[in-house]
XYZ file of C-alpha atoms in Angstrom:
621
model
C -2.898 -136.232 -15.068
C -4.670 -138.969 -12.774
C -5.027 -142.111 -14.306
C -7.860 -143.071 -12.900
C -11.680 -143.736 -13.397
C -14.458 -141.475 -11.593
C -16.402 -144.166 -9.837
C -12.940 -144.416 -8.063
C -13.295 -140.739 -6.752
C -17.375 -141.897 -6.518
C -16.607 -144.697 -4.196
C -14.574 -142.524 -1.717
C -16.927 -139.058 -1.386
C -19.925 -140.589 -2.480
C -21.907 -140.168 1.165
C -20.243 -136.603 0.861
C -21.374 -135.536 -2.478
C -24.738 -133.646 -1.777
C -22.815 -131.400 0.748
C -19.035 -130.644 -1.125
C -19.346 -126.871 -2.419
C -18.606 -126.640 -5.596
C -15.208 -124.927 -5.530
C -13.960 -128.547 -3.872
C -15.821 -130.491 -6.681
C -14.008 -128.431 -9.173
C -10.662 -129.096 -7.722
C -11.102 -132.662 -8.033
C -12.190 -132.439 -11.074
C -8.761 -131.161 -11.903
C -7.039 -134.123 -11.167
C -8.969 -136.288 -13.751
C -8.777 -136.867 -17.325
C -11.166 -135.011 -19.417
C -12.990 -138.220 -20.348
C -13.150 -138.763 -16.671
C -15.011 -135.412 -16.135
C -17.201 -136.113 -18.818
C -18.272 -139.200 -17.320
C -18.674 -137.427 -14.131
C -21.456 -134.908 -15.874
C -23.690 -138.008 -16.642
C -23.215 -140.037 -13.335
C -24.558 -137.449 -10.674
C -26.752 -134.790 -11.139
C -25.501 -132.802 -8.433
C -22.029 -132.819 -9.652
C -22.798 -131.949 -13.336
C -22.586 -128.226 -13.422
C -19.029 -128.219 -11.362
C -17.771 -130.943 -14.050
C -19.018 -128.993 -16.655
C -17.027 -126.010 -15.548
C -13.999 -127.749 -14.479
C -13.630 -129.045 -18.443
C -10.304 -127.799 -20.115
C -11.584 -128.218 -23.414
C -8.673 -130.266 -24.521
C -8.626 -133.678 -25.622
C -5.217 -135.461 -25.672
C -4.944 -138.597 -27.249
C -1.362 -140.125 -26.605
C -1.464 -143.671 -27.945
C -3.515 -145.896 -30.058
C -4.901 -147.667 -26.822
C -6.867 -144.130 -26.093
C -7.713 -143.694 -29.919
C -9.052 -146.920 -29.708
C -11.240 -146.086 -26.310
C -12.496 -142.991 -27.724
C -13.428 -144.024 -31.310
C -15.198 -147.108 -29.141
C -17.093 -144.705 -26.701
C -18.117 -142.096 -29.939
C -19.867 -145.156 -31.420
C -21.763 -146.438 -28.395
C -24.973 -146.120 -26.951
C -23.055 -144.260 -24.190
C -21.401 -141.664 -25.967
C -20.273 -139.404 -22.538
C -19.254 -136.480 -25.641
C -22.393 -136.145 -27.063
C -23.508 -133.706 -24.102
C -20.611 -131.872 -23.638
C -18.659 -131.973 -27.026
C -18.865 -128.459 -27.441
C -17.017 -127.524 -24.648
C -14.210 -129.259 -26.289
C -11.870 -126.696 -27.778
C -8.557 -128.539 -28.822
C -7.129 -131.686 -29.925
C -3.863 -132.973 -29.464
C -2.283 -135.918 -30.928
C 0.852 -137.848 -30.252
C 3.593 -138.603 -33.232
C 3.273 -141.981 -34.789
C -0.463 -142.539 -33.698
C -0.995 -142.877 -36.974
C -5.093 -142.172 -37.208
C -6.889 -143.035 -40.238
C -9.131 -140.664 -42.003
C -12.497 -142.363 -40.297
C -11.009 -142.153 -36.955
C -10.477 -138.481 -37.938
C -14.079 -137.907 -39.564
C -15.342 -138.857 -36.287
C -13.155 -136.591 -34.592
C -14.655 -134.103 -36.544
C -18.225 -135.102 -36.234
C -18.464 -135.011 -32.773
C -16.132 -132.591 -31.592
C -17.472 -128.996 -34.055
C -16.141 -126.329 -31.512
C -12.833 -127.267 -32.021
C -10.433 -124.108 -32.101
C -7.046 -126.004 -31.987
C -5.789 -129.258 -33.802
C -2.151 -130.460 -33.317
C -1.367 -133.369 -35.380
C 2.642 -134.053 -35.356
C 4.692 -136.013 -37.540
C 2.964 -139.146 -38.072
C 0.123 -138.721 -36.332
C -1.846 -139.112 -39.437
C -2.270 -141.525 -41.843
C -0.785 -140.293 -45.281
C -2.523 -143.047 -47.516
C -5.908 -142.291 -46.295
C -5.835 -138.592 -45.565
C -8.576 -137.094 -47.619
C -10.671 -139.892 -47.827
C -13.086 -139.576 -44.839
C -12.550 -136.178 -42.980
C -15.093 -133.109 -43.505
C -13.292 -130.484 -42.684
C -16.196 -127.769 -43.249
C -17.288 -128.883 -39.973
C -14.189 -126.746 -38.180
C -15.027 -123.570 -40.633
C -16.108 -121.643 -38.737
C -14.012 -122.880 -35.550
C -10.606 -123.518 -36.032
C -8.053 -120.932 -35.458
C -5.078 -122.939 -34.912
C -3.620 -125.876 -37.044
C -0.391 -127.328 -36.689
C -0.318 -130.718 -39.334
C 2.305 -132.657 -40.806
C 1.525 -135.198 -43.719
C 4.004 -137.518 -45.777
C 4.480 -136.490 -49.375
C 3.212 -139.742 -51.299
C 4.154 -140.332 -54.944
C 0.758 -139.688 -56.267
C 0.573 -136.369 -54.216
C -3.256 -137.025 -54.084
C -2.726 -136.284 -49.783
C -1.049 -132.805 -50.427
C -4.075 -132.099 -53.062
C -6.596 -133.012 -50.390
C -4.908 -130.910 -47.606
C -4.907 -127.837 -50.045
C -8.074 -128.080 -50.754
C -9.275 -128.673 -47.323
C -8.039 -125.218 -46.411
C -11.057 -123.403 -48.382
C -12.990 -124.683 -45.858
C -11.100 -123.251 -43.065
C -12.507 -119.455 -42.950
C -11.674 -118.453 -39.712
C -7.872 -119.931 -39.619
C -5.213 -117.826 -37.945
C -2.123 -119.396 -37.879
C -1.167 -123.187 -39.899
C 2.046 -124.589 -39.677
C 2.518 -127.229 -42.111
C 5.200 -129.707 -42.080
C 5.260 -132.162 -45.273
C 7.678 -134.998 -45.154
C 8.929 -136.915 -48.238
C 12.027 -139.574 -48.581
C 12.908 -139.195 -52.430
C 14.087 -135.683 -54.003
C 11.832 -136.005 -57.135
C 8.687 -135.929 -54.346
C 9.836 -131.988 -53.747
C 7.411 -129.520 -54.099
C 7.082 -127.749 -57.667
C 6.294 -124.087 -57.865
C 2.662 -125.087 -58.873
C 2.280 -126.767 -55.513
C 3.148 -123.906 -53.557
C 1.047 -121.598 -55.707
C -1.915 -123.813 -55.209
C -0.849 -124.007 -51.823
C -1.149 -120.510 -51.363
C -4.172 -119.776 -53.499
C -6.488 -121.757 -51.653
C -4.855 -120.058 -47.774
C -8.240 -118.645 -45.970
C -8.040 -114.511 -45.824
C -8.072 -114.873 -42.178
C -4.418 -116.563 -41.915
C -2.089 -114.265 -40.033
C 0.846 -117.353 -39.444
C 2.358 -119.453 -41.546
C 4.955 -121.936 -41.165
C 6.219 -124.134 -43.807
C 8.451 -127.075 -42.994
C 9.275 -128.619 -46.750
C 11.609 -129.738 -49.555
C 11.441 -127.368 -52.394
C 12.551 -128.567 -56.044
C 14.753 -126.642 -58.514
C 13.223 -124.249 -60.734
C 13.525 -124.197 -64.455
C 14.831 -121.154 -66.235
C 11.388 -120.174 -66.967
C 9.305 -120.465 -63.745
C 12.481 -118.286 -62.366
C 11.400 -115.870 -64.736
C 7.968 -115.787 -63.349
C 9.014 -115.344 -59.410
C 7.800 -111.835 -59.529
C 4.572 -112.208 -60.847
C 2.369 -114.033 -58.718
C 0.117 -112.068 -56.471
C 1.119 -111.179 -52.849
C -0.585 -112.153 -49.863
C -1.588 -109.291 -47.856
C -2.854 -110.523 -44.675
C 0.175 -112.696 -43.731
C 2.107 -110.494 -41.066
C 4.243 -113.198 -39.472
C 6.160 -116.584 -41.823
C 8.410 -119.367 -40.663
C 10.293 -120.493 -43.520
C 12.347 -123.906 -41.894
C 13.047 -125.123 -45.679
C 14.829 -128.290 -45.727
C 16.331 -128.155 -49.213
C 15.643 -125.009 -51.595
C 17.105 -123.482 -54.816
C 17.816 -120.195 -53.003
C 15.766 -118.015 -55.906
C 12.538 -119.057 -53.675
C 13.787 -116.535 -51.616
C 12.577 -113.557 -54.846
C 9.518 -115.712 -54.584
C 8.732 -115.569 -50.997
C 9.959 -111.652 -50.958
C 6.866 -111.379 -53.545
C 4.535 -113.743 -51.712
C 4.596 -112.107 -47.885
C 5.261 -108.485 -48.568
C 3.228 -107.216 -44.928
C 5.328 -109.512 -42.910
C 6.352 -107.805 -39.599
C 8.086 -111.382 -38.389
C 10.512 -113.875 -39.963
C 11.649 -117.341 -38.760
C 14.539 -118.630 -41.033
C 15.877 -122.416 -40.976
C 18.620 -122.009 -43.440
C 18.895 -124.984 -45.788
C 22.244 -126.635 -46.097
C 24.542 -126.802 -49.333
C 26.044 -129.862 -47.786
C 22.801 -131.520 -48.445
C 21.844 -129.971 -51.735
C 24.766 -128.548 -53.624
C 22.234 -126.623 -56.253
C 21.888 -123.159 -54.697
C 21.779 -121.464 -56.880
C 23.970 -118.652 -55.187
C 24.784 -116.179 -57.900
C 21.781 -116.413 -59.668
C 19.586 -115.497 -56.801
C 21.632 -112.712 -56.166
C 21.261 -111.641 -59.735
C 17.314 -111.797 -59.219
C 16.908 -109.488 -56.362
C 18.845 -106.574 -58.296
C 15.706 -106.976 -60.962
C 12.911 -107.078 -57.456
C 11.534 -103.991 -56.085
C 12.311 -103.737 -52.371
C 10.347 -106.534 -49.931
C 9.450 -106.718 -46.663
C 8.913 -103.269 -45.829
C 7.257 -103.849 -42.505
C 9.772 -106.398 -41.617
C 10.854 -105.568 -37.984
C 11.820 -108.933 -36.163
C 14.242 -111.774 -37.751
C 14.719 -115.213 -36.502
C 17.289 -116.916 -37.806
C 18.448 -121.022 -37.016
C 21.469 -121.559 -38.951
C 22.382 -125.880 -39.937
C 25.706 -126.947 -40.998
C 27.225 -126.073 -44.016
C 24.367 -123.342 -44.308
C 26.823 -120.365 -45.215
C 25.686 -119.622 -48.651
C 22.047 -119.320 -48.080
C 22.357 -117.395 -45.346
C 24.540 -114.654 -47.220
C 21.781 -115.005 -49.835
C 19.435 -114.366 -47.269
C 20.895 -111.514 -45.850
C 21.888 -109.680 -48.903
C 18.015 -109.769 -50.007
C 17.216 -107.826 -47.050
C 19.979 -105.530 -47.311
C 18.624 -104.820 -50.837
C 15.394 -103.988 -49.773
C 16.784 -101.554 -46.821
C 15.053 -103.469 -44.185
C 15.156 -101.705 -40.369
C 15.102 -104.438 -37.897
C 14.544 -103.695 -34.185
C 14.908 -107.172 -33.096
C 17.438 -110.184 -34.055
C 17.521 -113.720 -32.615
C 20.561 -115.493 -33.965
C 21.463 -119.092 -33.339
C 24.834 -120.459 -34.948
C 25.582 -123.913 -34.637
C 28.851 -125.157 -34.433
C 30.571 -126.227 -37.801
C 33.661 -125.672 -39.919
C 32.015 -122.556 -41.229
C 30.694 -121.083 -38.134
C 34.140 -119.401 -37.136
C 34.028 -117.049 -40.200
C 30.044 -116.472 -40.071
C 30.980 -115.130 -36.738
C 33.499 -112.985 -37.740
C 32.621 -111.367 -41.020
C 29.206 -112.138 -42.017
C 27.159 -111.627 -38.337
C 29.346 -108.553 -37.691
C 28.403 -106.878 -41.135
C 24.494 -108.123 -40.460
C 24.848 -105.994 -36.864
C 26.775 -103.188 -38.492
C 23.984 -102.988 -41.314
C 21.373 -102.798 -38.599
C 22.903 -101.180 -36.109
C 21.058 -97.955 -35.673
C 18.061 -99.290 -35.592
C 18.496 -102.429 -33.509
C 16.545 -102.627 -30.015
C 16.981 -106.411 -28.869
C 19.408 -108.797 -30.116
C 19.111 -112.525 -28.925
C 22.432 -114.593 -30.028
C 23.378 -118.272 -29.285
C 25.923 -120.432 -29.938
C 27.982 -123.841 -29.195
C 31.048 -122.530 -30.879
C 34.154 -123.804 -28.703
C 35.996 -120.328 -28.445
C 38.940 -119.285 -25.915
C 39.227 -115.576 -26.544
C 36.422 -113.769 -24.279
C 36.138 -110.682 -26.983
C 35.501 -113.166 -30.392
C 31.537 -112.747 -29.535
C 31.781 -109.174 -28.265
C 33.638 -107.982 -31.080
C 31.872 -110.120 -33.667
C 27.887 -108.006 -32.096
C 30.243 -105.060 -32.245
C 28.565 -101.289 -31.734
C 25.189 -101.871 -30.933
C 24.386 -97.860 -30.544
C 20.246 -98.687 -29.803
C 19.680 -102.355 -28.417
C 18.253 -102.051 -24.439
C 18.005 -105.789 -24.560
C 20.465 -108.214 -25.017
C 20.614 -111.832 -24.646
C 24.084 -114.500 -25.402
C 24.217 -117.900 -24.883
C 27.512 -118.957 -24.990
C 27.880 -121.720 -22.704
C 30.903 -122.996 -24.279
C 32.739 -119.632 -23.940
C 33.948 -117.248 -21.904
C 33.155 -113.183 -22.370
C 33.857 -110.147 -21.765
C 31.357 -108.104 -19.879
C 33.514 -104.713 -20.096
C 33.220 -104.925 -23.714
C 29.713 -105.572 -24.129
C 28.694 -102.596 -21.914
C 31.116 -100.233 -24.154
C 29.729 -101.836 -27.091
C 26.159 -101.379 -25.716
C 25.494 -97.786 -24.464
C 21.697 -97.344 -23.522
C 21.992 -101.326 -22.494
C 19.248 -101.664 -20.043
C 18.493 -106.117 -20.047
C 21.694 -107.908 -20.015
C 21.124 -112.088 -19.914
C 24.798 -114.271 -20.044
C 25.081 -117.748 -20.261
C 28.660 -118.425 -20.576
C 31.675 -120.370 -19.413
C 33.066 -117.650 -17.471
C 32.606 -114.167 -17.521
C 35.613 -111.571 -17.107
C 35.710 -108.044 -15.862
C 38.630 -105.112 -15.878
C 39.768 -103.115 -12.811
C 37.105 -100.773 -11.953
C 39.607 -98.171 -12.457
C 39.402 -98.101 -16.344
C 35.476 -98.201 -16.506
C 32.863 -95.432 -17.010
C 29.427 -95.403 -15.338
C 26.632 -97.621 -17.253
C 22.940 -97.541 -16.678
C 22.433 -101.496 -16.777
C 18.852 -102.242 -15.182
C 18.123 -105.905 -14.734
C 21.364 -108.464 -15.495
C 20.801 -112.326 -15.711
C 23.538 -114.629 -15.827
C 23.338 -118.367 -16.068
C 25.843 -121.479 -15.694
C 28.886 -118.960 -15.820
C 31.857 -119.207 -13.429
C 32.877 -115.745 -11.506
C 35.398 -114.445 -9.555
C 34.182 -111.822 -6.441
C 35.779 -109.264 -7.937
C 32.984 -109.117 -11.206
C 30.666 -108.252 -8.418
C 32.285 -104.910 -7.370
C 33.000 -104.429 -11.117
C 29.028 -104.659 -11.697
C 28.705 -102.712 -8.927
C 30.755 -99.539 -9.422
C 30.101 -99.233 -12.899
C 26.118 -100.365 -12.927
C 24.822 -98.290 -9.876
C 20.928 -97.945 -11.774
C 21.153 -102.020 -11.463
C 17.890 -102.717 -9.758
C 17.411 -106.756 -10.412
C 20.007 -109.329 -10.365
C 19.814 -113.001 -10.950
C 22.214 -115.925 -11.176
C 21.316 -118.987 -12.005
C 23.258 -121.998 -11.456
C 26.420 -120.108 -11.248
C 30.179 -120.527 -9.319
C 31.445 -117.686 -7.359
C 34.917 -118.258 -6.606
C 38.220 -116.289 -5.076
C 40.975 -116.863 -2.395
C 39.599 -117.725 1.045
C 40.954 -116.848 4.685
C 39.170 -118.333 7.908
C 39.157 -114.879 9.677
C 37.488 -112.933 6.546
C 36.023 -115.575 4.426
C 34.792 -115.271 0.635
C 34.434 -111.835 0.247
C 31.794 -109.999 -2.584
C 31.395 -106.392 -1.973
C 28.566 -103.883 -3.688
C 29.001 -101.234 -1.921
C 26.965 -99.169 -4.595
C 24.469 -101.305 -4.951
C 20.471 -100.736 -4.130
C 18.889 -103.836 -5.877
C 14.941 -103.570 -6.004
C 15.776 -107.961 -6.269
C 18.412 -110.058 -5.777
C 17.423 -113.639 -7.136
C 19.996 -116.926 -6.488
C 19.150 -120.119 -7.686
C 21.466 -122.730 -7.336
C 24.751 -120.388 -6.555
C 27.729 -122.308 -4.856
C 30.699 -120.253 -3.511
C 34.028 -122.051 -4.129
C 37.359 -120.973 -2.402
C 39.443 -120.865 -5.874
C 42.509 -123.589 -5.120
C 39.614 -126.126 -3.118
C 40.642 -129.564 -4.902
C 37.774 -131.299 -2.733
C 35.232 -128.597 -5.004
C 33.214 -128.597 -2.114
C 30.929 -124.516 -1.578
C 31.372 -123.020 1.394
C 28.221 -124.295 3.613
C 27.670 -120.700 5.499
C 26.472 -117.595 4.183
C 25.882 -114.532 5.539
C 24.345 -111.471 3.763
C 24.406 -107.726 5.021
C 21.754 -105.658 3.975
C 17.779 -104.663 4.695
C 15.436 -106.845 2.848
C 11.750 -108.313 2.872
C 10.599 -111.622 3.669
C 9.557 -113.869 0.299
C 7.372 -116.878 1.334
C 7.991 -120.107 -0.754
C 5.683 -120.902 -3.441
C 6.828 -124.483 -4.401
C 6.736 -126.611 -1.388
C 10.451 -128.162 -3.034
C 12.290 -125.442 -3.257
C 13.263 -123.426 -0.258
C 12.885 -119.458 -1.464
C 14.760 -117.444 1.504
C 14.699 -113.534 2.342
C 14.376 -111.698 5.423
C 13.247 -108.715 7.622
C 14.660 -106.477 9.067
C 18.996 -104.976 8.999
C 21.308 -107.845 8.607
C 23.119 -109.719 9.062
C 21.061 -112.667 7.105
C 22.975 -116.374 8.092
C 22.482 -119.000 5.628
C 23.178 -122.752 5.732
C 23.882 -124.496 2.348
C 24.630 -128.250 1.967
C 25.705 -130.210 -1.146
C 25.446 -133.861 -1.146
C 28.048 -134.680 -3.524
C 30.335 -131.909 -4.638
C 29.319 -131.217 -7.995
C 25.353 -131.134 -7.038
C 23.899 -127.849 -8.385
C 20.544 -128.292 -5.622
C 21.657 -127.220 -2.367
C 19.630 -127.851 0.883
C 19.151 -124.320 2.461
C 17.495 -122.819 5.502
C 17.514 -119.242 6.920
C 19.063 -119.663 10.324
C 17.204 -118.297 13.266
C 18.030 -115.562 15.896
C 19.418 -117.755 18.081
C 21.168 -120.009 16.138
C 22.839 -117.051 13.623
C 24.262 -115.500 16.683
C 25.906 -118.761 17.601
C 27.397 -118.866 13.949
C 28.552 -115.382 14.330
C 30.188 -115.816 17.726
C 32.096 -118.671 16.088
C 33.523 -116.519 13.467
C 34.459 -114.022 16.100
C 36.414 -116.717 17.758
C 38.172 -118.147 14.438
C 39.263 -114.433 14.399
C 40.631 -114.304 17.560
C 41.228 -118.146 17.844
C 39.599 -118.394 21.034
C 37.301 -121.171 20.752
C 35.127 -121.845 23.532
C 34.177 -125.387 24.083
C 30.300 -125.433 22.390
C 32.040 -123.124 19.440
C 34.268 -125.892 18.402
C 31.311 -128.152 16.602
C 32.218 -125.664 13.934
C 35.525 -124.900 14.202
C 36.216 -127.514 11.243
C 33.081 -125.832 9.394
C 34.320 -122.420 9.677
C 38.256 -123.856 8.666
C 36.932 -123.899 5.304
C 35.706 -120.571 5.290
C 32.193 -118.774 4.826
C 30.395 -115.948 2.341
C 30.616 -112.385 3.615
C 28.190 -110.951 0.751
C 27.853 -107.026 1.375
C 25.154 -104.818 -0.235
C 24.397 -100.735 -0.055
C 20.371 -102.308 0.244
C 18.298 -104.964 -1.062
C 14.744 -104.678 -1.156
C 13.828 -108.185 -2.011
C 16.233 -111.326 -1.524
C 14.805 -114.661 -3.153
C 17.139 -117.691 -3.113
C 16.168 -121.090 -3.937
C 17.755 -124.489 -3.812
C 16.152 -127.975 -1.824
C 13.679 -127.256 1.014
C 14.958 -128.650 4.348
C 12.945 -127.160 7.426
C 14.187 -129.208 9.530
C 17.839 -130.874 8.614
C 19.331 -132.955 11.357
C 23.286 -131.490 11.703
C 25.307 -130.252 14.468
C 24.250 -126.891 14.780
C 20.830 -128.247 16.499
C 23.492 -129.812 19.259
C 23.596 -126.352 20.994
C 20.028 -125.274 21.426
C 19.997 -128.522 24.243
C 22.970 -126.914 26.246
C 22.728 -124.566 28.954
C 24.274 -122.001 26.920
C 22.399 -118.444 26.472
C 22.385 -116.555 23.410
């Protein structure tokens, strides 16, 4: 967003104001801040309609100076917000803004059509919260609320927020974060029940990030007697400290949720988890979460006991999941969780799961560990594995996921066996990121996945032995791709100690042209029959962004003749300029067919290099 006043724009184009079409005025407005756009609506009547139309409806208060400026404008006689305040639909505060209750009250009185209000950590002053606001003004407009408050000893701020909830009759999405600095201030059962009693009936998404106190025996015995909230369908629980018996409360409270996100609390910081007592309580509960289909789990260090209890609850309720997203952090317990607990979870839901996302930063040397832990996924059609530090066996994944259609892998290295040991697979989409691949991988994929239609390689390194006469060969004879995307892909000779990628790439197939959308990124493709020659240059050996360009026909012919000269060792004088380049080798990629090819790197249309020299010679291409 441009930090300038509208007077700067007026000074340039005031003489042309009456002649500028509305489309250009709207485009000019897109570079201005919301407050500047509002100024424009009152400065020139010919611009009023265009700038009112361009208002995006968002005010972002990024610092205290911006807050003071807006407060000053609202209190002045020349209030630029007065006329168009109804167009503003979202207010975003920055962390640590420390907005007072009175300042928030001014915003509420000025902007009464707010649909989204975002107040992250320490953006609101917890000492004054509840004194000067009027939440009833947003009661019929606010649908999205993200708010963070500090729980203080008196608890009046929390009570004030709970009280305001009953006015927000249209609220659909609520994320509430509560910070406290002493365990004695953790929220009690009475606090949480009062919070739920005041939730509006329109609410469908609830996110809670707070600390909960230990339940007494009497409170634990009453957990299953509290009324439920049937309208909530999506819950996110990021509980930092929690007695695990609270899970029984949540199971009772949200009977109709279809999506649940669970951030496992850690026994490292809260040792009294009541693991056995929670498991005993589950047996006395009726089945819960009957509508649950999607579970998102983020593990934390030392959270193994809470994860075991959580999954025991789902198994007790016989939940039939179809989507499972799991993030496993690297700590002392992670290897055991991966090999035992995760395997049991997957096995229990193997016949219902259709989409699985698994991420971990555990350091594992065995490429079969993660596929073995995930086990047989008979119904999964969409699988994502983010294991950037780990090698992975793609063959074992395909053997375990026989109906898989979409596979996304982020790995250290991906291994493939000889094609003679493989059976056909119906994979349609493959995306690989940050991995080292050998050329045998592509032959394996082409042979086994003959229905593959979309392949993306992102920040990958392709390695193999390279002979100057034949280059680095990539063979995909059975692959007819609808779309091939190569983003920052480096081709390397396997024993290349200098780590310099190969700079010449030829693609043999029939492709169509894609035009670049971003001028800083060159997306390459071509029309007609191959081969297509591409030049790629890296400023440094480990520099990921390449300068790339498609060679025009005359240069491509020149390079092809030089390649032929390498094979016969009969360089002509004009071809000697490429001898050193070709001595490192080139990339020879052959596919059955490609409908569209998209290669990206840093754009270079007129890069100065030795290939340009021959165009001034008398050699006839």
